[in-house]
Coordinates of C-alpha atoms in Angstrom, one line a residue:
Chain G
M1 CA -91.2 24.3 -243.3
N2 CA -88.5 23.3 -240.8
W3 CA -86.7 20.0 -241.4
W4 CA -87.9 18.6 -238.1
A5 CA -91.5 19.2 -238.8
E6 CA -93.7 16.3 -238.0
P7 CA -94.9 15.0 -241.4
T8 CA -91.4 14.4 -242.7
L9 CA -90.4 12.2 -239.7
P10 CA -91.0 8.4 -239.5
A11 CA -93.7 7.2 -237.2
W12 CA -91.3 5.5 -234.8
W13 CA -89.5 8.8 -234.1
K14 CA -92.7 10.4 -232.9
G15 CA -93.3 7.4 -230.7
I16 CA -90.1 8.0 -228.7
F17 CA -91.2 11.4 -227.5
S18 CA -94.9 11.4 -227.3
G19 CA -95.2 8.2 -225.4
M20 CA -94.8 4.7 -226.7
P21 CA -97.8 2.4 -227.0
K22 CA -99.5 3.6 -223.8
K23 CA -99.0 1.3 -220.8
P24 CA -101.2 1.7 -217.8
Q25 CA -99.5 3.5 -215.0
I26 CA -99.5 2.1 -211.5
A27 CA -98.1 3.2 -208.1
L28 CA -97.2 1.4 -204.9
Y29 CA -97.2 3.1 -201.5
W30 CA -96.6 2.1 -197.9
C31 CA -98.0 3.5 -194.7
S32 CA -97.6 1.9 -191.3
S33 CA -96.2 -1.4 -192.3
C34 CA -93.2 -3.6 -191.8
G35 CA -92.1 -3.7 -195.4
G36 CA -93.2 -7.3 -195.8
C37 CA -95.8 -6.3 -198.4
E38 CA -93.1 -4.6 -200.5
E39 CA -91.1 -7.8 -200.2
S40 CA -94.1 -9.7 -201.4
V41 CA -94.0 -7.6 -204.7
V42 CA -90.3 -8.4 -205.1
D43 CA -91.2 -12.1 -204.5
L44 CA -93.0 -12.0 -207.8
A45 CA -89.4 -12.8 -209.0
E46 CA -89.4 -13.4 -212.8
D47 CA -93.0 -12.4 -213.0
L48 CA -92.0 -8.9 -211.9
S49 CA -90.4 -8.4 -215.3
V50 CA -93.6 -9.6 -217.0
V51 CA -95.5 -7.1 -214.9
A52 CA -93.0 -4.4 -215.7
S53 CA -93.5 -5.0 -219.4
K54 CA -97.2 -4.5 -219.1
V55 CA -97.5 -1.6 -216.7
D56 CA -95.4 1.5 -215.9
I57 CA -94.6 1.6 -212.2
V58 CA -94.3 5.4 -211.8
F59 CA -94.4 5.8 -208.0
W60 CA -92.9 3.4 -205.5
P61 CA -91.0 5.1 -202.7
V62 CA -89.2 1.9 -201.6
A63 CA -87.6 1.5 -205.1
L64 CA -88.0 4.6 -207.2
D65 CA -87.0 8.2 -206.7
W66 CA -90.2 10.0 -207.4
K67 CA -91.2 12.7 -204.9
H68 CA -94.4 14.0 -203.5
E69 CA -94.3 17.0 -205.9
D70 CA -94.0 14.7 -208.9
L71 CA -97.1 12.9 -207.8
K72 CA -98.9 16.1 -207.2
A73 CA -98.1 17.3 -210.7
I74 CA -99.8 14.4 -212.6
A75 CA -103.4 14.6 -213.7
D76 CA -106.2 13.4 -211.5
G77 CA -107.1 9.8 -212.3
Q78 CA -104.0 9.3 -214.4
L79 CA -102.9 6.2 -212.5
A80 CA -104.7 3.1 -213.4
A81 CA -104.3 1.7 -210.0
V82 CA -102.4 2.1 -206.7
L83 CA -101.5 -0.6 -204.3
I84 CA -101.3 0.8 -200.8
N85 CA -100.0 -1.3 -198.0
G86 CA -99.8 -0.6 -194.2
A87 CA -102.4 1.0 -191.9
V88 CA -102.9 4.7 -191.5
R89 CA -101.5 6.2 -188.3
M90 CA -99.6 9.3 -189.1
G91 CA -101.0 12.6 -190.5
E92 CA -98.6 12.4 -193.5
Q93 CA -99.9 9.0 -194.4
E94 CA -103.5 10.3 -194.4
T95 CA -102.5 13.1 -196.8
M96 CA -100.6 10.8 -199.1
V97 CA -103.4 8.3 -199.2
R98 CA -106.0 11.0 -200.1
L99 CA -103.7 12.3 -202.8
L100 CA -103.2 8.8 -204.3
R101 CA -106.9 8.3 -204.2
K102 CA -107.4 11.4 -206.3
K103 CA -104.7 10.5 -208.8
S104 CA -105.7 6.9 -209.2
Q105 CA -108.8 5.2 -210.8
L106 CA -108.5 2.2 -208.5
V107 CA -107.2 1.7 -205.0
F108 CA -106.1 -1.7 -203.8
A109 CA -105.6 -2.3 -200.1
H110 CA -102.5 -4.4 -200.2
G111 CA -101.9 -6.7 -197.2
A112 CA -103.5 -7.2 -193.8
C113 CA -102.6 -3.8 -192.4
A114 CA -104.3 -1.9 -195.2
H115 CA -107.2 -4.4 -195.3
L116 CA -107.8 -4.9 -191.5
G117 CA -105.4 -2.7 -189.6
G118 CA -103.0 -5.6 -189.2
V119 CA -100.7 -6.2 -186.3
V120 CA -100.1 -2.4 -186.0
G121 CA -103.8 -2.1 -185.3
L122 CA -103.3 -3.8 -181.9
A123 CA -102.1 -0.4 -180.8
N124 CA -105.7 0.6 -180.7
L125 CA -105.9 -1.3 -177.4
F126 CA -104.0 1.6 -175.8
S127 CA -104.5 5.3 -175.9
R128 CA -102.2 7.6 -177.8
Q129 CA -100.8 9.0 -174.6
D130 CA -100.1 5.5 -173.2
L131 CA -98.1 4.6 -176.3
L132 CA -96.1 7.8 -176.2
D133 CA -95.4 7.4 -172.5
R134 CA -94.3 3.9 -172.9
A135 CA -92.0 4.5 -175.9
Y136 CA -90.5 7.7 -174.7
R137 CA -90.4 7.4 -170.9
Q138 CA -91.2 4.0 -169.4
V139 CA -89.2 1.5 -171.4
P140 CA -86.2 0.6 -169.1
S141 CA -83.7 1.2 -171.9
V142 CA -84.9 4.7 -172.6
F143 CA -82.7 7.5 -171.3
N144 CA -84.7 10.7 -171.8
P145 CA -84.1 13.1 -168.9
Q146 CA -85.5 16.1 -170.8
G147 CA -88.7 14.2 -171.5
V148 CA -88.4 14.7 -175.2
A149 CA -91.4 13.4 -177.1
P150 CA -92.7 13.9 -180.7
E151 CA -94.3 17.2 -181.1
T152 CA -96.1 18.5 -184.2
T153 CA -95.9 22.2 -183.4
E154 CA -94.4 24.1 -186.2
V155 CA -90.8 24.9 -185.9
S156 CA -89.8 28.1 -187.5
S157 CA -86.1 27.4 -187.9
E158 CA -85.2 26.3 -191.3
E159 CA -82.9 23.6 -190.1
M160 CA -85.7 21.9 -188.3
L161 CA -88.2 19.6 -190.0
E162 CA -91.8 19.5 -189.0
L163 CA -92.9 16.0 -187.9
S164 CA -96.0 14.3 -189.1
S165 CA -98.7 14.1 -186.5
F166 CA -99.2 10.9 -184.5
Q167 CA -102.9 10.4 -184.7
D168 CA -105.3 8.9 -182.0
R169 CA -106.0 5.7 -183.8
V170 CA -104.7 3.2 -186.3
K171 CA -107.1 3.0 -189.2
P172 CA -107.3 0.5 -192.0
L173 CA -107.3 2.1 -195.5
D174 CA -111.0 2.0 -196.0
Q175 CA -111.6 4.1 -192.9
V176 CA -109.7 6.9 -194.7
V177 CA -110.5 6.7 -198.4
E178 CA -112.7 4.6 -200.6
V179 CA -111.1 1.2 -201.4
D180 CA -111.9 -0.7 -204.5
Y181 CA -110.3 -4.0 -203.9
Y182 CA -108.5 -5.9 -201.1
I183 CA -105.5 -8.1 -201.4
P184 CA -105.4 -9.9 -198.0
G185 CA -102.5 -11.5 -196.2
C186 CA -99.5 -10.8 -194.0
P187 CA -98.0 -10.6 -196.5
P188 CA -100.1 -11.6 -199.5
T189 CA -98.7 -14.4 -201.5
P190 CA -97.0 -13.5 -204.8
A191 CA -99.8 -15.6 -206.5
L192 CA -102.5 -13.3 -205.1
I193 CA -100.6 -10.2 -206.2
R194 CA -100.0 -11.6 -209.7
N195 CA -103.7 -12.6 -209.9
A196 CA -104.8 -9.1 -208.8
L197 CA -102.6 -7.4 -211.5
M198 CA -103.8 -9.8 -214.1
L199 CA -107.5 -9.1 -213.3
L200 CA -106.7 -5.4 -213.6
L201 CA -104.8 -5.8 -216.9
E202 CA -107.3 -8.1 -218.5
N203 CA -110.2 -6.0 -217.3
R204 CA -111.8 -9.0 -215.5
L205 CA -112.1 -7.4 -212.0
P206 CA -115.0 -8.6 -209.8
P207 CA -117.5 -6.3 -208.2
K208 CA -116.1 -3.4 -206.3
G209 CA -115.3 -4.1 -202.7
S210 CA -114.2 -7.7 -203.3
V211 CA -111.5 -9.3 -201.4
L212 CA -109.3 -10.9 -204.1
A213 CA -108.9 -14.3 -202.4
D214 CA -111.1 -17.3 -201.5
T215 CA -114.6 -16.6 -200.2
K216 CA -114.6 -19.7 -197.9
A217 CA -112.6 -20.5 -194.8
L218 CA -109.0 -21.8 -194.9
C219 CA -110.1 -25.3 -193.7
H220 CA -111.6 -25.9 -197.2
T221 CA -108.1 -25.8 -198.7
C222 CA -106.2 -27.0 -195.6
P223 CA -103.8 -29.9 -196.3
R224 CA -104.8 -31.4 -193.0
I225 CA -108.5 -31.2 -193.4
D226 CA -108.9 -35.0 -193.5
S227 CA -107.7 -35.4 -190.0
R228 CA -110.2 -32.8 -188.6
P229 CA -112.8 -34.6 -186.5
A230 CA -116.5 -33.7 -187.0
V231 CA -116.9 -33.0 -183.3
L232 CA -114.2 -31.4 -181.2
R233 CA -114.2 -31.6 -177.5
V234 CA -111.5 -29.7 -175.7
E235 CA -111.0 -29.7 -171.9
R236 CA -108.1 -27.3 -172.0
F237 CA -106.3 -25.6 -174.9
K238 CA -102.7 -26.3 -175.3
R239 CA -100.0 -23.9 -176.3
L240 CA -97.3 -24.9 -178.7
Y241 CA -94.5 -25.1 -176.2
E242 CA -96.5 -27.5 -174.1
V243 CA -96.8 -30.3 -176.6
Q244 CA -94.9 -32.1 -179.3
W245 CA -97.4 -31.6 -182.0
D246 CA -98.0 -33.9 -184.9
P247 CA -97.1 -32.3 -188.2
D248 CA -99.8 -34.2 -190.1
R249 CA -102.8 -33.9 -187.9
C250 CA -105.4 -31.0 -187.6
F251 CA -104.3 -28.6 -185.0
L252 CA -107.7 -28.4 -183.4
A253 CA -107.7 -32.2 -183.0
Q254 CA -104.6 -31.7 -181.0
D255 CA -106.2 -29.0 -178.7
I256 CA -104.1 -26.3 -180.3
I257 CA -106.0 -23.1 -181.3
C258 CA -106.0 -22.6 -185.0
L259 CA -108.1 -19.9 -186.5
G260 CA -108.5 -21.6 -189.9
P261 CA -112.2 -22.2 -189.5
A262 CA -112.8 -18.4 -189.0
T263 CA -110.3 -17.1 -191.5
R264 CA -110.6 -16.5 -195.2
G265 CA -108.7 -19.0 -197.3
G266 CA -106.4 -18.3 -200.3
C267 CA -103.0 -18.3 -198.5
E268 CA -102.1 -21.7 -199.8
G269 CA -101.9 -22.8 -196.2
R270 CA -98.4 -21.4 -195.8
C271 CA -98.3 -21.5 -192.0
I272 CA -99.9 -24.9 -191.8
S273 CA -97.3 -26.2 -194.2
G274 CA -94.7 -24.7 -191.9
N275 CA -96.4 -26.6 -189.1
M276 CA -97.8 -23.5 -187.4
P277 CA -101.5 -22.9 -186.7
C278 CA -103.4 -20.2 -188.5
R279 CA -103.5 -16.8 -186.8
G280 CA -106.0 -15.2 -189.1
C281 CA -104.1 -12.8 -191.3
F282 CA -106.5 -13.2 -194.2
G283 CA -109.3 -11.7 -192.2
P284 CA -112.9 -12.8 -191.8
T285 CA -114.7 -14.8 -194.4
E286 CA -117.3 -13.3 -196.8
N287 CA -120.2 -11.5 -195.0
V288 CA -118.6 -11.6 -191.5
K289 CA -118.0 -8.3 -189.9
D290 CA -115.9 -9.2 -186.9
Q291 CA -113.4 -12.0 -187.2
G292 CA -112.7 -12.2 -183.5
A293 CA -116.4 -12.5 -182.6
K294 CA -116.7 -15.4 -185.0
S295 CA -113.6 -16.9 -183.5
V296 CA -115.3 -16.7 -180.0
S297 CA -118.0 -18.9 -181.5
L298 CA -115.5 -21.2 -183.0
L299 CA -113.7 -21.7 -179.6
A300 CA -117.0 -22.0 -177.8
S301 CA -118.2 -24.8 -180.1
M302 CA -115.1 -26.8 -179.2
L303 CA -115.4 -26.5 -175.4
D304 CA -116.1 -29.7 -173.5
G305 CA -118.6 -30.0 -170.7
A306 CA -122.0 -28.5 -170.1
D307 CA -121.5 -26.8 -166.7
E308 CA -120.1 -23.4 -166.1
K309 CA -117.2 -24.6 -163.9
T310 CA -115.7 -26.9 -166.5
V311 CA -116.2 -24.2 -169.2
K312 CA -114.6 -21.5 -167.1
K313 CA -111.5 -23.7 -166.5
A314 CA -111.1 -24.3 -170.2
V315 CA -111.5 -20.6 -171.0
A316 CA -108.8 -19.8 -168.6
T317 CA -106.3 -21.7 -170.8
I318 CA -106.8 -19.3 -173.7
P319 CA -104.2 -16.5 -173.3
D320 CA -104.8 -12.9 -174.4
L321 CA -108.1 -13.3 -176.1
V322 CA -108.2 -10.1 -178.0
G323 CA -104.5 -10.4 -179.0
L324 CA -105.1 -13.9 -180.3
L325 CA -108.5 -13.6 -181.9
Y326 CA -108.1 -10.1 -183.3
R327 CA -104.4 -10.3 -184.0
Y328 CA -104.8 -8.6 -187.4
S329 CA -108.2 -7.0 -187.1
V330 CA -108.6 -4.9 -184.0
A331 CA -108.8 -1.7 -186.1
S332 CA -111.5 -3.0 -188.4
S333 CA -113.5 -4.8 -185.8
I334 CA -116.9 -3.7 -184.6
L335 CA -115.4 -1.9 -181.6
R336 CA -112.3 -0.6 -183.5
G337 CA -110.2 -0.3 -180.4
R338 CA -110.4 -0.2 -176.6
L339 CA -113.2 1.8 -175.1
S340 CA -112.1 4.0 -172.3
G341 CA -114.0 2.3 -169.5
K342 CA -112.4 0.9 -166.4
T343 CA -111.9 -2.9 -166.2
Chain K
M1 CA -128.3 25.2 -172.8
C2 CA -129.6 21.9 -174.1
A3 CA -126.3 20.3 -173.1
M4 CA -126.7 21.7 -169.6
I5 CA -130.1 20.2 -169.2
E6 CA -128.9 17.0 -170.7
G7 CA -126.1 17.0 -168.1
L8 CA -128.5 17.5 -165.2
K9 CA -130.8 14.6 -166.2
P10 CA -130.1 11.5 -164.2
F11 CA -128.4 8.8 -166.2
E12 CA -130.8 6.1 -167.5
P13 CA -128.9 3.0 -168.6
N14 CA -129.6 1.6 -172.0
I15 CA -129.9 -2.1 -171.8
I16 CA -130.3 -4.4 -174.7
G17 CA -131.8 -7.8 -173.9
F18 CA -131.7 -10.9 -176.2
L19 CA -134.6 -13.0 -175.0
C20 CA -135.2 -16.5 -176.3
H21 CA -138.6 -17.1 -177.9
W22 CA -139.5 -20.3 -176.0
C23 CA -138.8 -19.4 -172.3
S24 CA -137.5 -15.9 -171.5
Y25 CA -139.7 -14.0 -173.9
E26 CA -142.6 -15.9 -172.6
G27 CA -141.5 -15.1 -169.1
A28 CA -141.4 -11.4 -170.0
D29 CA -144.9 -11.8 -171.5
A30 CA -146.1 -13.4 -168.3
A31 CA -144.7 -10.5 -166.3
G32 CA -146.7 -8.2 -168.5
R33 CA -149.9 -10.2 -168.1
A34 CA -149.4 -10.2 -164.4
R35 CA -149.0 -6.4 -164.5
L36 CA -145.6 -6.7 -162.7
I37 CA -143.5 -3.5 -162.8
H38 CA -139.9 -3.5 -163.9
P39 CA -137.6 -0.7 -165.0
A40 CA -138.2 0.4 -168.6
N41 CA -134.5 0.4 -169.4
L42 CA -134.6 -3.0 -171.1
K43 CA -135.0 -3.0 -174.9
A44 CA -136.0 -6.6 -175.6
V45 CA -135.0 -8.3 -178.8
R46 CA -136.6 -11.7 -179.4
V47 CA -134.4 -14.4 -180.8
M48 CA -135.4 -18.0 -181.4
C49 CA -132.8 -19.3 -179.1
S50 CA -130.1 -17.9 -176.8
G51 CA -127.7 -20.0 -178.9
R52 CA -128.7 -17.7 -181.8
V53 CA -126.9 -14.8 -180.1
D54 CA -123.8 -14.3 -182.2
P55 CA -121.0 -12.5 -180.2
Q56 CA -121.2 -10.0 -183.0
F57 CA -124.7 -8.9 -181.8
V58 CA -123.3 -8.2 -178.4
L59 CA -120.3 -6.2 -179.6
D60 CA -122.6 -4.4 -182.0
A61 CA -125.0 -3.4 -179.2
F62 CA -122.1 -2.0 -177.1
Q63 CA -120.8 -0.1 -180.1
K64 CA -124.1 1.3 -181.0
G65 CA -125.0 2.7 -177.6
A66 CA -125.9 0.0 -175.2
D67 CA -124.6 0.4 -171.6
G68 CA -125.4 -3.2 -170.8
V69 CA -126.4 -6.4 -172.6
L70 CA -128.5 -9.1 -171.1
I71 CA -128.9 -12.6 -172.6
L72 CA -131.8 -14.6 -171.3
G73 CA -132.4 -18.2 -172.2
C74 CA -134.1 -21.4 -171.1
H75 CA -132.7 -23.3 -168.0
P76 CA -130.1 -25.8 -168.9
G77 CA -131.8 -29.0 -170.0
D78 CA -135.0 -27.1 -171.0
C79 CA -133.7 -25.7 -174.4
H80 CA -136.2 -26.1 -177.2
Y81 CA -133.3 -27.0 -179.4
K82 CA -131.7 -29.3 -176.8
E83 CA -128.5 -27.4 -176.2
G84 CA -128.6 -24.0 -177.7
N85 CA -128.5 -22.4 -174.3
I86 CA -125.3 -24.5 -173.4
M87 CA -123.8 -23.0 -176.6
A88 CA -124.8 -19.6 -175.4
M89 CA -123.2 -20.3 -172.0
K90 CA -119.9 -21.3 -173.6
R91 CA -119.8 -18.2 -175.9
F92 CA -120.7 -16.0 -172.9
A93 CA -117.8 -17.5 -170.9
I94 CA -115.3 -16.4 -173.5
L95 CA -117.0 -13.2 -174.4
K96 CA -117.1 -12.1 -170.7
E97 CA -113.4 -12.6 -170.4
M98 CA -112.8 -10.8 -173.7
I99 CA -114.8 -7.6 -173.2
R100 CA -112.5 -6.7 -170.3
Q101 CA -109.7 -6.2 -172.8
W102 CA -111.9 -3.9 -174.8
G103 CA -112.4 -1.7 -171.8
I104 CA -115.9 -2.8 -171.1
E105 CA -116.6 -3.8 -167.5
Q106 CA -117.6 -7.4 -167.1
E107 CA -120.7 -6.4 -165.1
R108 CA -122.2 -4.9 -168.2
L109 CA -122.8 -8.3 -169.7
R110 CA -125.0 -10.9 -168.0
L111 CA -126.5 -14.2 -168.9
D112 CA -129.3 -15.8 -167.0
W113 CA -131.9 -18.5 -167.3
I114 CA -135.6 -17.6 -167.2
S115 CA -138.4 -20.0 -167.8
A116 CA -141.8 -19.2 -169.2
G117 CA -143.3 -19.3 -165.7
E118 CA -140.7 -17.2 -163.9
Q119 CA -142.1 -13.7 -164.3
E120 CA -140.9 -12.7 -160.9
K121 CA -137.3 -13.7 -161.7
F122 CA -137.5 -11.8 -165.0
V123 CA -138.5 -8.6 -163.1
R124 CA -135.8 -9.2 -160.5
V125 CA -133.0 -9.8 -163.2
V126 CA -134.0 -6.7 -165.2
A127 CA -134.1 -4.6 -162.0
E128 CA -130.7 -5.9 -160.8
M129 CA -129.1 -5.4 -164.2
T130 CA -130.5 -1.8 -164.4
E131 CA -129.1 -0.9 -161.0
Q132 CA -125.8 -2.5 -161.6
V133 CA -125.3 -0.6 -164.9
R134 CA -126.6 2.6 -163.4
A135 CA -124.0 2.3 -160.7
L136 CA -121.3 1.9 -163.4
G137 CA -122.4 4.9 -165.3
P138 CA -122.6 5.3 -169.1
L139 CA -120.3 3.2 -171.2
K140 CA -117.7 5.6 -172.5
R141 CA -116.8 5.4 -176.1
V142 CA -113.5 6.8 -177.3
D143 CA -114.5 8.5 -180.5
R144 CA -118.0 8.2 -181.9
T145 CA -117.2 9.8 -185.2
L146 CA -114.6 7.1 -185.9
A147 CA -116.9 4.4 -184.7
S148 CA -119.7 5.3 -187.1
G149 CA -119.5 3.4 -190.3
R150 CA -116.7 3.0 -192.8
V151 CA -115.8 5.3 -195.6
G152 CA -114.9 2.5 -198.0
S153 CA -116.7 -0.2 -199.9
A154 CA -119.9 -2.0 -199.5
H155 CA -118.6 -5.1 -198.0
R156 CA -115.3 -6.9 -197.5

């Protein structure tokens, strides 16, 4: 028998090589996003070390050097969970997201872009061609005499890299793969991320498909709720630059559009505390499909007058309806993007 | 071959109408009793009040194949629930502005008032709407496969 044979070695020695007490493995990935969601993980601050002591983060392109091949090599379902932020626009993102879905038992849509399409989803109001023309030809600062634009045709030379395809539409994560849970927000608060990880580690996860935040509208937890009148009557909506707004009074009572009543709560009223009205990044409340459509009802309920002329005048004071009411949810709305009809 | 025949068939607009129970649906009924003839393009959905028409219903109709959407309610002041129709008018005013940005022509959405006794007006409005939408042609949708349902979870 060789001297290194197993039975002669102490138990701790074995532990070093064959895996210490097994910690669940998780991964983090980003698609079309601004990096704010990654930042929200870092914002866990001291809690990050607590998290790191309970899970192994094996794949996190923004922080760890693990490659596509490494991910491919692990067993299917080996990861306990993956947090994916950003919407899906590029072909490569779609491939990676599908791969991560295969390797992970649970998929969390992390942040507004993965949840609803996010701000990047506003691109669905334009066609792919419009976007490319704008970015590569029309912008005044662009100098592009050869008309170079991204191509996905294979390039045979070894020095050239093949680009990922730029797809027709921006999609939230659940239009590409099955999503188990949603962590909403642009970005989610550290408290929500901590909560999601704790639910995972303690095996207390709610039914599949849940959004891990409040179920009711933001107003229920708004610090200014007491100053919200029961009936609102607005003749014309005001934009922030037009008024000196009161930092303690409900925005709606000041004729400033705030989407709090049509938006899921759970954000701790961060914008409100910063004296800015809600723009809806937590998405629709439970059982609402289309946040913007509900916001139409919200604004309609506030309009003063009972004749079409007065109402029309008030409506004219709302700028960029889709951009305002669907700022984070164009890609996940009922229509999902602009239809190609004339206007 | 089928596609060719399909292409030769004249376009028949698909119009979804939300009719309030107390006035407009009665008006439509009265048109039927009076044997008045109107285009068969309208698919009527009875709702208790025009104020019940959630903007989601309208967008859903457009997404699922409607070329036009008609909302019919009681005349202002006649609403069975006092001001449900005023609510509908306010929503409609915003919605009509908004659908332009989605690439839907404003003429594809119409709100009108029809009382229980106005069977002639009902026939006229339906005929007008049908012709208007016929002139616009079918509502183009960018990608039907993408628009059909989600891959992901049961609800959000």
